[in-house]
Amino acid sequence: MGEEEAQKTKKIAAAAYDYENDPRWADYWSNVLIPPHMASRSDVVDHFKRKFYQRFIDPDLIVETMSTNSSSQPVRPSAPPPSSSTRNDPTRLRHSGSANRSSGTSAAPATNPTSLRWDRQTIQFSVNAWVFVVAMLAIFPLIPKNLSNRAYRLSFMGTACSCLYSLYSLYGKPRAWNLQAVQVWFQSIIATKDFIYFIYCLTFVTSHLSLKFALIPILCRALELVAKFLRRNFSRSSLYRKYLEEPCVWVESNTSTLSILSSQAEIGLGFLLVISLFSWQRNIIQTFMYWQLLKLMYHAPVTAGYHLSVWAKIGRTVTPLVHRYAPFLNSPIAAVQRWWLR
């Protein structure tokens, strides 16, 4: 699946996103200044919905620019017209000019938002690079067992910390510590990829069952984020060009492949946990929680496209076999499907 197919899937997810129940969308739309006759046009609204989705949900979505006659600019506070007292009072003008010059020195050391974002990106890069190295140690066959198990748990802990930091950076904390504010804040993060992976990590880091197969989505996520950071910040480095450019280009051009691989691994883990219920390592609560998480992945816009394609492939393979060899399973499968699609 090429980049065009990936963007097509992302656009479908963006169109399916529930903007009306996201409080950030109302705030974003209220700060867009466009003429009233254009605000009622569905293509203009859809364009800004895609820009909102790119900013808050999936930065990899490519949003085409609008034509000149339908372009718009975000609202900026306009400067108030000079009052008559200001026009007729040169002393006040000179005083305000000197005040501005004097305040220029104190305003110069103000925090630069770009440097703050750079710091956040650097922290995320460091954590994800560490997670990638530790996860590789966990799956390497020649590593001692106790070291491998420790690396296995550290991989999930590092990814959970990375997801929490990303959620805090993007969404902050609830506006107030009451039930309504926490509920609104929780609804804004529940369908994000960072929250899904945070719950995914908690599911396995607290379990006594060690499934190295579960590291595949963690590795894919860390690899994608590390490659993206290296391409954007070290493209002029000779070391990067010599050793890392080709792998990073391959990773960024195959993000859809990595996402499909992650989806296949996540769904496969669900079936492995079901099979583990028949062993002495069974964990009914973990299995139930993980299938709830799979259901969330199926419905969340950021992962729905990939999970839907994997489940469709499973259905095309399994359904004919059930009809042919085990028709008595049709009723239980139908009941499970009703719960799944609810």
mmCIF file of N, CA and C in Angstrom, residues 17-34 48-49 51-53 55-56 73-76 170-171 175 184 188:
data_model
loop_
_atom_site.group_PDB
_atom_site.id
_atom_site.type_symbol
_atom_site.label_atom_id
_atom_site.label_comp_id
_atom_site.label_asym_id
_atom_site.label_seq_id
_atom_site.Cartn_x
_atom_site.Cartn_y
_atom_site.Cartn_z
ATOM 1 N N TYR A 17 -14.375 11.395 11.780
ATOM 2 C CA TYR A 17 -14.145 11.845 13.160
ATOM 3 C C TYR A 17 -15.354 12.632 13.671
ATOM 4 N N ASP A 18 -15.668 12.449 14.932
ATOM 5 C CA ASP A 18 -16.823 13.115 15.546
ATOM 6 C C ASP A 18 -16.395 14.492 16.052
ATOM 7 N N TYR A 19 -16.488 15.493 15.181
ATOM 8 C CA TYR A 19 -16.049 16.841 15.532
ATOM 9 C C TYR A 19 -17.005 17.514 16.521
ATOM 10 N N GLU A 20 -18.292 17.208 16.404
ATOM 11 C CA GLU A 20 -19.272 17.921 17.225
ATOM 12 C C GLU A 20 -19.101 17.625 18.710
ATOM 13 N N ASN A 21 -18.596 16.435 19.044
ATOM 14 C CA ASN A 21 -18.402 16.082 20.448
ATOM 15 C C ASN A 21 -16.997 16.382 20.954
ATOM 16 N N ASP A 22 -16.194 17.048 20.132
ATOM 17 C CA ASP A 22 -14.845 17.455 20.533
ATOM 18 C C ASP A 22 -14.877 18.948 20.846
ATOM 19 N N PRO A 23 -14.736 19.345 22.111
ATOM 20 C CA PRO A 23 -14.838 20.777 22.454
ATOM 21 C C PRO A 23 -13.774 21.625 21.796
ATOM 22 N N ARG A 24 -12.667 21.002 21.396
ATOM 23 C CA ARG A 24 -11.603 21.780 20.735
ATOM 24 C C ARG A 24 -12.035 22.262 19.357
ATOM 25 N N TRP A 25 -12.931 21.496 18.697
ATOM 26 C CA TRP A 25 -13.372 21.893 17.359
ATOM 27 C C TRP A 25 -14.180 23.200 17.421
ATOM 28 N N ALA A 26 -15.083 23.324 18.386
ATOM 29 C CA ALA A 26 -15.879 24.554 18.509
ATOM 30 C C ALA A 26 -14.972 25.752 18.763
ATOM 31 N N ASP A 27 -13.961 25.565 19.597
ATOM 32 C CA ASP A 27 -13.024 26.648 19.874
ATOM 33 C C ASP A 27 -12.196 26.985 18.636
ATOM 34 N N TYR A 28 -11.770 25.951 17.909
ATOM 35 C CA TYR A 28 -10.978 26.161 16.687
ATOM 36 C C TYR A 28 -11.798 26.877 15.626
ATOM 37 N N TRP A 29 -13.047 26.432 15.419
ATOM 38 C CA TRP A 29 -13.889 27.013 14.378
ATOM 39 C C TRP A 29 -14.267 28.456 14.708
ATOM 40 N N SER A 30 -14.426 28.767 16.001
ATOM 41 C CA SER A 30 -14.776 30.138 16.383
ATOM 42 C C SER A 30 -13.620 31.106 16.146
ATOM 43 N N ASN A 31 -12.414 30.605 15.983
ATOM 44 C CA ASN A 31 -11.249 31.459 15.744
ATOM 45 C C ASN A 31 -10.839 31.494 14.282
ATOM 46 N N VAL A 32 -11.721 31.043 13.404
ATOM 47 C CA VAL A 32 -11.468 31.124 11.963
ATOM 48 C C VAL A 32 -12.336 32.227 11.395
ATOM 49 N N LEU A 33 -11.713 33.201 10.755
ATOM 50 C CA LEU A 33 -12.435 34.353 10.224
ATOM 51 C C LEU A 33 -12.665 34.154 8.732
ATOM 52 N N ILE A 34 -13.898 33.908 8.354
ATOM 53 C CA ILE A 34 -14.270 33.786 6.947
ATOM 54 C C ILE A 34 -15.600 34.504 6.740
ATOM 55 N N PHE A 48 -11.469 22.982 6.792
ATOM 56 C CA PHE A 48 -10.985 23.348 8.123
ATOM 57 C C PHE A 48 -11.098 22.192 9.103
ATOM 58 N N LYS A 49 -12.023 21.268 8.875
ATOM 59 C CA LYS A 49 -12.067 20.072 9.700
ATOM 60 C C LYS A 49 -10.826 19.220 9.482
ATOM 61 N N LYS A 51 -7.913 20.397 8.516
ATOM 62 C CA LYS A 51 -6.803 21.108 9.147
ATOM 63 C C LYS A 51 -6.813 20.897 10.656
ATOM 64 N N PHE A 52 -8.006 20.898 11.258
ATOM 65 C CA PHE A 52 -8.130 20.615 12.697
ATOM 66 C C PHE A 52 -7.641 19.198 12.995
ATOM 67 N N TYR A 53 -8.059 18.244 12.163
ATOM 68 C CA TYR A 53 -7.664 16.840 12.370
ATOM 69 C C TYR A 53 -6.151 16.686 12.244
ATOM 70 N N ARG A 55 -3.936 18.986 12.905
ATOM 71 C CA ARG A 55 -3.272 19.668 14.018
ATOM 72 C C ARG A 55 -3.390 18.896 15.330
ATOM 73 N N PHE A 56 -4.572 18.332 15.598
ATOM 74 C CA PHE A 56 -4.824 17.748 16.904
ATOM 75 C C PHE A 56 -4.815 16.227 16.934
ATOM 76 N N GLN A 73 -8.122 33.354 6.834
ATOM 77 C CA GLN A 73 -7.042 33.499 7.793
ATOM 78 C C GLN A 73 -7.607 33.370 9.186
ATOM 79 N N PRO A 74 -6.809 32.837 10.124
ATOM 80 C CA PRO A 74 -7.269 32.798 11.508
ATOM 81 C C PRO A 74 -7.523 34.190 12.051
ATOM 82 N N VAL A 75 -8.386 34.256 13.031
ATOM 83 C CA VAL A 75 -8.732 35.547 13.625
ATOM 84 C C VAL A 75 -7.535 36.118 14.356
ATOM 85 N N ARG A 76 -7.268 37.354 14.094
ATOM 86 C CA ARG A 76 -6.219 38.061 14.818
ATOM 87 C C ARG A 76 -6.835 39.319 15.397
ATOM 88 N N LEU A 170 -0.013 17.965 24.488
ATOM 89 C CA LEU A 170 -1.030 18.346 23.507
ATOM 90 C C LEU A 170 -2.344 18.788 24.151
ATOM 91 N N TYR A 171 -2.733 18.138 25.241
ATOM 92 C CA TYR A 171 -4.058 18.381 25.807
ATOM 93 C C TYR A 171 -4.031 18.988 27.201
ATOM 94 N N ARG A 175 -9.504 21.294 33.007
ATOM 95 C CA ARG A 175 -9.611 22.687 33.441
ATOM 96 C C ARG A 175 -9.955 22.809 34.920
ATOM 97 N N VAL A 184 -15.046 15.795 30.145
ATOM 98 C CA VAL A 184 -14.798 16.486 28.871
ATOM 99 C C VAL A 184 -13.358 16.271 28.422
ATOM 100 N N SER A 188 -11.823 14.014 25.095
ATOM 101 C CA SER A 188 -10.957 14.590 24.061
ATOM 102 C C SER A 188 -9.711 13.752 23.808
#
